[in-house]
Short mmCIF file of C-alpha atoms in Angstrom, two decimals:
data_model
loop_
_atom_site.label_atom_id
_atom_site.label_comp_id
_atom_site.label_asym_id
_atom_site.label_seq_id
_atom_site.Cartn_x
_atom_site.Cartn_y
_atom_site.Cartn_z
CA MET F 231 -9.65 29.67 8.28
CA ILE F 232 -9.24 27.21 5.36
CA PRO F 233 -7.30 28.49 2.58
CA PRO F 234 -8.70 28.52 -0.83
CA ALA F 235 -7.72 25.43 -2.93
CA ARG F 236 -5.27 27.29 -5.18
CA GLN F 237 -3.86 29.74 -2.70
CA LEU F 238 -1.26 28.88 0.10
CA VAL F 239 -2.13 30.61 3.38
CA PRO F 240 0.06 33.90 4.01
CA THR F 241 3.09 33.28 5.94
CA ARG F 242 2.37 34.07 9.72
CA GLY F 243 4.97 32.04 11.61
CA ARG F 244 8.77 31.64 11.61
CA THR F 245 10.44 31.73 8.14
CA ALA F 246 13.62 30.21 6.74
CA PRO F 247 15.65 31.52 3.99
CA PRO F 248 15.77 29.36 0.82
CA THR F 249 19.50 28.30 1.59
CA CYS F 250 18.74 27.32 4.99
CA PRO F 251 20.23 23.76 5.45
CA ALA F 252 17.93 23.10 8.59
CA VAL F 253 14.94 22.73 6.38
CA GLY F 254 15.97 21.96 2.82
CA GLY F 255 17.16 18.65 1.56
CA ARG F 256 16.41 15.00 2.18
CA ARG F 257 18.21 14.47 5.27
CA PRO F 258 16.34 17.10 7.20
CA ALA F 259 13.18 15.90 5.82
CA LEU F 260 14.13 12.45 7.04
CA ARG F 261 14.41 13.60 10.55
CA ARG F 262 11.16 15.58 10.42
CA THR F 263 9.62 12.23 8.96
CA PHE F 264 10.54 10.09 12.21
CA SER F 265 9.50 13.07 14.50
CA GLU F 266 6.16 13.40 12.82
CA PHE F 267 5.68 9.74 13.27
CA GLN F 268 4.02 9.91 16.64
CA ASP F 269 2.38 13.36 16.06
CA ASP F 270 0.33 12.04 12.98
CA SER F 271 -0.47 8.56 14.79
CA LEU F 272 0.96 6.52 12.07
CA THR F 273 0.70 3.27 14.20
CA ASP F 274 -2.99 3.88 14.67
CA TRP F 275 -3.49 4.52 10.92
CA ALA F 276 -1.44 1.40 10.06
CA ALA F 277 -3.67 -0.75 12.43
CA ALA F 278 -6.91 0.82 10.44
CA LEU F 279 -5.10 -0.05 7.20
CA THR F 280 -4.37 -3.61 8.33
CA TYR F 281 -7.97 -3.89 9.03
CA TYR F 282 -9.14 -2.96 5.73
CA GLY F 283 -6.33 -5.03 4.15
CA VAL F 284 -7.51 -8.15 5.78
CA LEU F 285 -10.94 -7.65 4.67
CA SER F 286 -9.77 -7.38 0.99
CA ILE F 287 -7.11 -10.16 1.20
CA PHE F 288 -9.41 -13.07 1.69
CA PRO F 289 -12.09 -12.29 -0.95
CA GLY F 290 -8.88 -11.76 -3.29
CA VAL F 291 -7.52 -14.99 -2.43
CA LEU F 292 -10.90 -16.62 -3.14
CA VAL F 293 -10.56 -15.09 -6.62
CA LEU F 294 -7.18 -16.45 -7.32
CA ILE F 295 -8.19 -19.76 -6.06
CA SER F 296 -11.44 -19.92 -8.12
CA ILE F 297 -9.43 -19.00 -11.19
CA LEU F 298 -7.07 -21.89 -10.44
CA GLY F 299 -9.95 -24.19 -10.20
CA LEU F 300 -11.00 -23.13 -13.78
CA LEU F 301 -7.46 -23.61 -15.15
CA GLY F 302 -7.43 -27.31 -14.01
CA GLU F 303 -5.30 -29.57 -11.90
CA SER F 304 -1.85 -28.79 -13.39
CA ALA F 305 -2.07 -25.33 -12.57
CA THR F 306 -3.35 -26.01 -9.12
CA GLN F 307 -0.50 -28.51 -8.40
CA GLY F 308 2.15 -26.09 -9.67
CA VAL F 309 0.71 -23.14 -7.47
CA THR F 310 0.77 -25.73 -4.48
CA ASP F 311 4.41 -26.55 -4.95
CA THR F 312 5.23 -22.86 -5.12
CA VAL F 313 3.40 -22.20 -1.84
CA ASN F 314 5.24 -25.06 -0.06
CA GLN F 315 8.44 -23.61 -1.15
CA ALA F 316 7.78 -19.98 -0.50
CA VAL F 317 5.80 -20.07 2.63
CA PRO F 318 7.80 -21.10 5.71
CA GLU F 319 4.91 -21.07 8.29
CA ASP F 320 3.21 -24.42 8.47
CA SER F 321 -0.01 -23.16 9.66
CA ILE F 322 -0.38 -20.63 6.78
CA ARG F 323 0.71 -23.07 4.20
CA LYS F 324 -1.80 -25.49 5.40
CA ILE F 325 -4.53 -23.05 5.19
CA ILE F 326 -3.54 -21.97 1.58
CA THR F 327 -2.93 -25.41 0.29
CA ASP F 328 -6.29 -26.62 1.64
CA ALA F 329 -7.95 -23.75 0.06
CA ILE F 330 -6.26 -24.48 -3.29
CA GLY F 331 -7.19 -28.09 -3.12
CA ALA F 332 -10.80 -27.22 -2.66
CA ALA F 333 -10.90 -25.19 -5.89
CA ASP F 334 -11.15 -28.24 -8.30
CA ASN F 335 -14.97 -27.79 -8.83
CA GLY F 336 -15.13 -25.43 -11.84
CA GLY F 337 -18.64 -24.66 -11.78
CA LEU F 338 -18.46 -23.47 -8.08
CA ALA F 339 -15.22 -21.87 -8.74
CA SER F 340 -16.64 -19.53 -11.61
CA VAL F 341 -19.56 -18.22 -9.04
CA ALA F 342 -16.89 -17.90 -6.22
CA ALA F 343 -14.81 -15.83 -8.48
CA ILE F 344 -17.43 -13.43 -9.34
CA ILE F 345 -18.49 -12.98 -5.78
CA GLY F 346 -14.93 -12.87 -4.52
CA LEU F 347 -13.96 -10.25 -7.10
CA VAL F 348 -16.77 -7.97 -6.28
CA ALA F 349 -16.19 -8.36 -2.43
CA ALA F 350 -12.26 -7.98 -2.91
CA PHE F 351 -12.80 -4.84 -4.91
CA TRP F 352 -15.14 -3.01 -2.54
CA SER F 353 -13.10 -4.10 0.57
CA ALA F 354 -9.78 -2.98 -1.29
CA SER F 355 -11.53 0.35 -1.88
CA GLY F 356 -12.03 0.70 1.77
CA TYR F 357 -8.35 0.34 2.27
CA VAL F 358 -7.62 3.18 -0.36
CA GLY F 359 -10.41 5.27 1.27
CA ALA F 360 -8.49 4.97 4.71
CA PHE F 361 -5.29 5.74 3.26
CA MET F 362 -6.70 8.91 1.71
CA ARG F 363 -7.78 9.98 5.25
CA ALA F 364 -4.39 9.09 6.59
CA SER F 365 -2.66 11.10 3.80
CA ASN F 366 -4.63 14.09 4.58
CA THR F 367 -3.56 13.72 8.19
CA ILE F 368 0.07 13.25 7.13
CA TYR F 369 0.05 16.53 4.84
CA ASP F 370 -1.94 18.45 7.48
CA VAL F 371 -4.88 19.18 5.22
CA PRO F 372 -8.64 18.86 5.42
CA GLU F 373 -10.68 16.93 3.00
CA GLY F 374 -12.28 19.38 0.83
CA ARG F 375 -13.05 17.11 -2.16
CA PRO F 376 -16.84 16.09 -2.36
CA ILE F 377 -17.84 12.52 -2.60
CA TRP F 378 -18.48 12.52 -6.21
CA LYS F 379 -14.75 13.21 -6.63
CA THR F 380 -13.26 11.07 -4.07
CA LEU F 381 -15.29 8.01 -4.91
CA PRO F 382 -14.09 7.79 -8.44
CA ILE F 383 -10.39 8.40 -7.29
CA ARG F 384 -10.89 5.66 -4.64
CA LEU F 385 -12.38 3.05 -7.00
CA GLY F 386 -9.80 4.01 -9.64
CA VAL F 387 -6.70 3.81 -7.45
CA THR F 388 -8.13 0.38 -6.35
CA ALA F 389 -8.50 -0.80 -9.83
CA VAL F 390 -5.07 0.19 -10.96
CA ILE F 391 -3.37 -1.30 -7.90
CA GLY F 392 -5.63 -4.27 -8.16
CA VAL F 393 -4.07 -5.00 -11.75
CA LEU F 394 -0.60 -4.35 -10.20
CA LEU F 395 -1.18 -6.74 -7.55
CA LEU F 396 -2.31 -9.17 -9.91
CA ALA F 397 0.94 -8.83 -11.86
CA SER F 398 2.94 -9.12 -8.78
CA ALA F 399 1.15 -12.31 -7.72
CA VAL F 400 2.02 -13.75 -11.03
CA ILE F 401 5.50 -12.97 -10.91
CA VAL F 402 5.66 -14.57 -7.49
CA VAL F 403 3.63 -17.56 -8.45
CA PHE F 404 5.36 -18.26 -11.72
CA THR F 405 8.51 -20.05 -10.26
CA GLY F 406 9.86 -23.75 -10.05
CA ARG F 407 7.68 -26.28 -11.88
CA LEU F 408 4.99 -23.81 -12.79
CA ALA F 409 7.42 -21.63 -14.60
CA GLU F 410 9.18 -24.75 -16.40
CA SER F 411 5.59 -25.95 -17.62
CA VAL F 412 4.91 -22.41 -18.99
CA GLY F 413 8.34 -22.22 -20.53
CA ASP F 414 7.73 -25.68 -22.27
CA VAL F 415 4.42 -24.32 -23.54
CA ILE F 416 5.57 -21.12 -25.04
CA GLY F 417 8.93 -22.72 -26.26
CA VAL F 418 11.34 -20.96 -23.88
CA GLY F 419 14.32 -22.71 -22.86
CA SER F 420 15.30 -23.79 -19.17
CA THR F 421 17.98 -21.02 -19.21
CA ALA F 422 15.47 -18.33 -19.82
CA VAL F 423 13.32 -19.79 -16.89
CA ALA F 424 16.50 -19.59 -14.70
CA VAL F 425 17.10 -16.11 -15.60
CA TRP F 426 13.58 -15.18 -15.01
CA ASP F 427 13.74 -16.71 -11.42
CA ILE F 428 16.36 -14.23 -10.65
CA ALA F 429 15.07 -11.09 -12.79
CA LYS F 430 11.56 -11.40 -11.33
CA TRP F 431 12.64 -9.82 -8.02
CA PRO F 432 13.83 -6.50 -9.39
CA VAL F 433 10.75 -6.38 -11.55
CA LEU F 434 8.70 -7.00 -8.42
CA LEU F 435 10.32 -4.18 -6.41
CA VAL F 436 9.74 -1.67 -9.46
CA LEU F 437 5.79 -2.72 -9.32
CA VAL F 438 5.56 -2.31 -5.51
CA SER F 439 7.35 1.16 -5.74
CA LEU F 440 4.92 2.07 -8.58
CA MET F 441 1.80 1.03 -6.33
CA PHE F 442 3.24 3.12 -3.49
CA ALA F 443 3.76 6.11 -5.89
CA ILE F 444 -0.06 5.89 -7.08
CA LEU F 445 -1.12 5.91 -3.67
CA TYR F 446 1.04 8.75 -2.55
CA TRP F 447 0.17 10.78 -5.52
CA ALA F 448 -3.61 10.26 -5.65
CA SER F 449 -4.63 10.13 -2.02
CA PRO F 450 -4.11 13.42 -0.22
CA ASN F 451 -6.14 16.49 -0.86
CA ALA F 452 -2.87 18.28 -1.64
CA ARG F 453 -1.05 19.65 -4.65
CA HIS F 454 2.28 18.25 -4.46
CA GLY F 455 3.71 18.20 -7.76
CA GLY F 456 2.90 15.87 -10.75
CA PHE F 457 2.91 12.11 -10.70
CA ARG F 458 6.51 10.50 -10.52
CA TRP F 459 6.92 6.97 -11.27
CA VAL F 460 9.11 6.40 -8.16
CA SER F 461 8.83 8.75 -5.45
CA PRO F 462 11.59 9.30 -2.66
CA GLY F 463 8.99 8.31 -0.30
CA GLY F 464 8.19 5.18 -2.29
CA VAL F 465 11.91 4.18 -2.29
CA LEU F 466 12.00 4.69 1.29
CA ALA F 467 9.04 2.72 1.95
CA VAL F 468 10.37 -0.29 -0.08
CA VAL F 469 13.74 -0.19 1.80
CA ILE F 470 12.09 -0.06 5.18
CA TRP F 471 9.55 -2.63 4.22
CA LEU F 472 12.26 -5.04 3.38
CA LEU F 473 14.21 -4.25 6.48
CA ILE F 474 11.43 -4.65 8.61
CA SER F 475 10.23 -7.79 6.97
CA GLY F 476 13.71 -9.50 7.26
CA LEU F 477 14.13 -8.42 10.79
CA PHE F 478 10.77 -9.73 11.76
CA ALA F 479 11.30 -13.00 9.97
CA PHE F 480 14.51 -13.42 11.83
CA TYR F 481 12.90 -12.63 15.10
CA VAL F 482 10.14 -14.95 14.72
CA SER F 483 12.31 -17.86 13.56
CA ASN F 484 14.83 -17.41 16.44
CA PHE F 485 13.32 -15.55 19.31
CA GLY F 486 9.46 -15.28 18.87
CA SER F 487 7.13 -17.60 20.98
CA TYR F 488 4.09 -17.05 19.03
CA ASP F 489 3.38 -20.89 18.88
CA LYS F 490 3.39 -21.26 22.53
CA THR F 491 1.20 -18.06 23.05
CA TYR F 492 -1.29 -18.52 20.27
CA GLY F 493 -1.16 -22.11 19.57
CA THR F 494 -2.76 -22.96 16.08
CA LEU F 495 -3.48 -19.16 15.69
CA ALA F 496 0.15 -18.43 15.62
CA GLY F 497 0.45 -18.06 11.87
CA VAL F 498 -2.59 -15.82 11.54
CA ILE F 499 -1.15 -13.49 14.33
CA ILE F 500 2.32 -13.38 12.64
CA PHE F 501 0.68 -12.59 9.36
CA LEU F 502 -1.35 -9.60 11.01
CA VAL F 503 1.71 -8.26 12.72
CA TRP F 504 3.71 -8.36 9.50
CA LEU F 505 0.73 -6.61 7.60
CA TRP F 506 0.74 -3.90 10.28
CA LEU F 507 4.47 -3.36 10.12
CA SER F 508 4.18 -3.17 6.20
CA ASN F 509 1.52 -0.48 6.41
CA ILE F 510 3.93 1.46 8.97
CA ALA F 511 6.48 1.43 6.34
CA ILE F 512 4.00 2.57 3.50
CA LEU F 513 2.92 5.55 5.75
CA LEU F 514 6.50 6.40 6.68
CA GLY F 515 7.06 6.69 2.97
CA ALA F 516 4.01 9.10 2.38
CA GLU F 517 5.33 10.97 5.51
CA PHE F 518 8.70 11.47 3.76
CA ASP F 519 7.20 12.79 0.70
CA ALA F 520 5.10 15.21 2.82
CA GLU F 521 8.00 16.55 4.64
CA LEU F 522 10.02 17.13 1.51
CA GLU F 523 7.17 19.34 0.46
CA ARG F 524 7.20 21.12 3.78
CA GLY F 525 10.98 21.71 3.29
CA ARG F 526 10.31 23.12 -0.21
CA ALA F 527 7.58 25.46 1.14
CA ILE F 528 9.51 26.66 3.96
CA ALA F 529 12.69 27.33 1.69
CA ALA F 530 10.29 29.55 -0.46
CA GLY F 531 9.27 31.52 2.56
CA HIS F 532 6.31 29.82 3.99
CA GLY F 533 6.25 29.88 7.78
CA VAL F 534 7.82 26.95 9.54
CA ASP F 535 4.80 26.29 11.91
CA ASP F 536 2.16 27.22 9.33
CA GLU F 537 -0.33 24.60 8.18
CA PRO F 538 -1.28 23.66 5.51
CA TYR F 539 2.16 24.22 3.73
CA VAL F 540 0.71 22.85 0.38
CA GLU F 541 -2.07 24.00 -1.89
CA LEU F 542 -5.56 22.21 -1.61
CA ARG F 543 -6.63 20.21 -4.55
CA ASP F 544 -10.27 21.13 -3.82
CA ASP F 545 -12.15 22.99 -1.08
CA ARG F 546 -15.81 22.78 -2.44
CA LYS F 547 -16.74 20.61 0.43
CA LEU F 548 -15.24 23.01 3.03
CA ARG F 549 -16.79 26.17 1.38
CA LYS F 550 -20.28 24.29 1.21
CA LYS F 551 -19.89 23.85 5.08
CA ARG F 552 -18.81 27.34 5.66
CA ASN F 553 -21.87 28.58 3.79
CA GLN F 554 -24.23 26.24 5.66
CA ARG F 555 -22.71 27.57 8.93
CA GLY F 556 -23.23 31.14 7.70
CA SER F 557 -26.85 30.65 6.58
CA VAL F 558 -27.69 29.21 10.16
CA ASP F 559 -26.00 32.13 11.90
#
């Protein structure tokens, strides 16, 4: 039986005292996180998120490229130089630079920007919707929120994360010649630009952690404390993401045979695999936050095997289904 939204299920299984070191603390939660990895099918959920991510990335790139077309040739050249420096893979670099070079037509760019913005926003909201379903699986809770509640959450989270992604893109792009040009326009010396080239990476990590925190807080149908600007799971996700990205880049550069296997599609395949690994890292962070909540519930006397171990945010959808089944019976 599904518990009410504001009431935990009564303890039925094994319990642990509040001081039990086997359930409390971050180290036991971390162990449970990796043990739950397979049970919650996180690799499959990461594949689903990768699909929605790809659907939203290309319209988003269209928006950015169209905006470049409106800004003029100098901005386009600056971004092209940055891409040539930052993207090591020749095939991906050529796709991006060719698309940037095609953005010189301002009239077409404005129309493409509008179309791309709408497509990117709706596709990205699909990613958030999939993440909400994955979060419910991670927290072992059903989705009890009606669509008139989940849809605004989905669109709102998409909008906020979209703004943060745009800020992150600006941080990455504003380097090299482009940063120097902007520095000259606003009257900032070359020293400030050099400092920014170093300081932008910690700022970027903070923005990424904030995006994770928003996803982790808003997605599940579970009451798990108030919003935290940086959650333990967000920190873990960033660390794992950096580690996975570094190891994958090292593997591709030294041992991978993607070029021989996939030919001209190697760059696309590499990007998809990296995106899938990145989503695994994000889901592991959410799992870690969930296991911390489980540890706190068990320490408070909740049954070790009882699920759900958190209060539901909303159970209206579930009560409606129960009432419909009751009327049929």
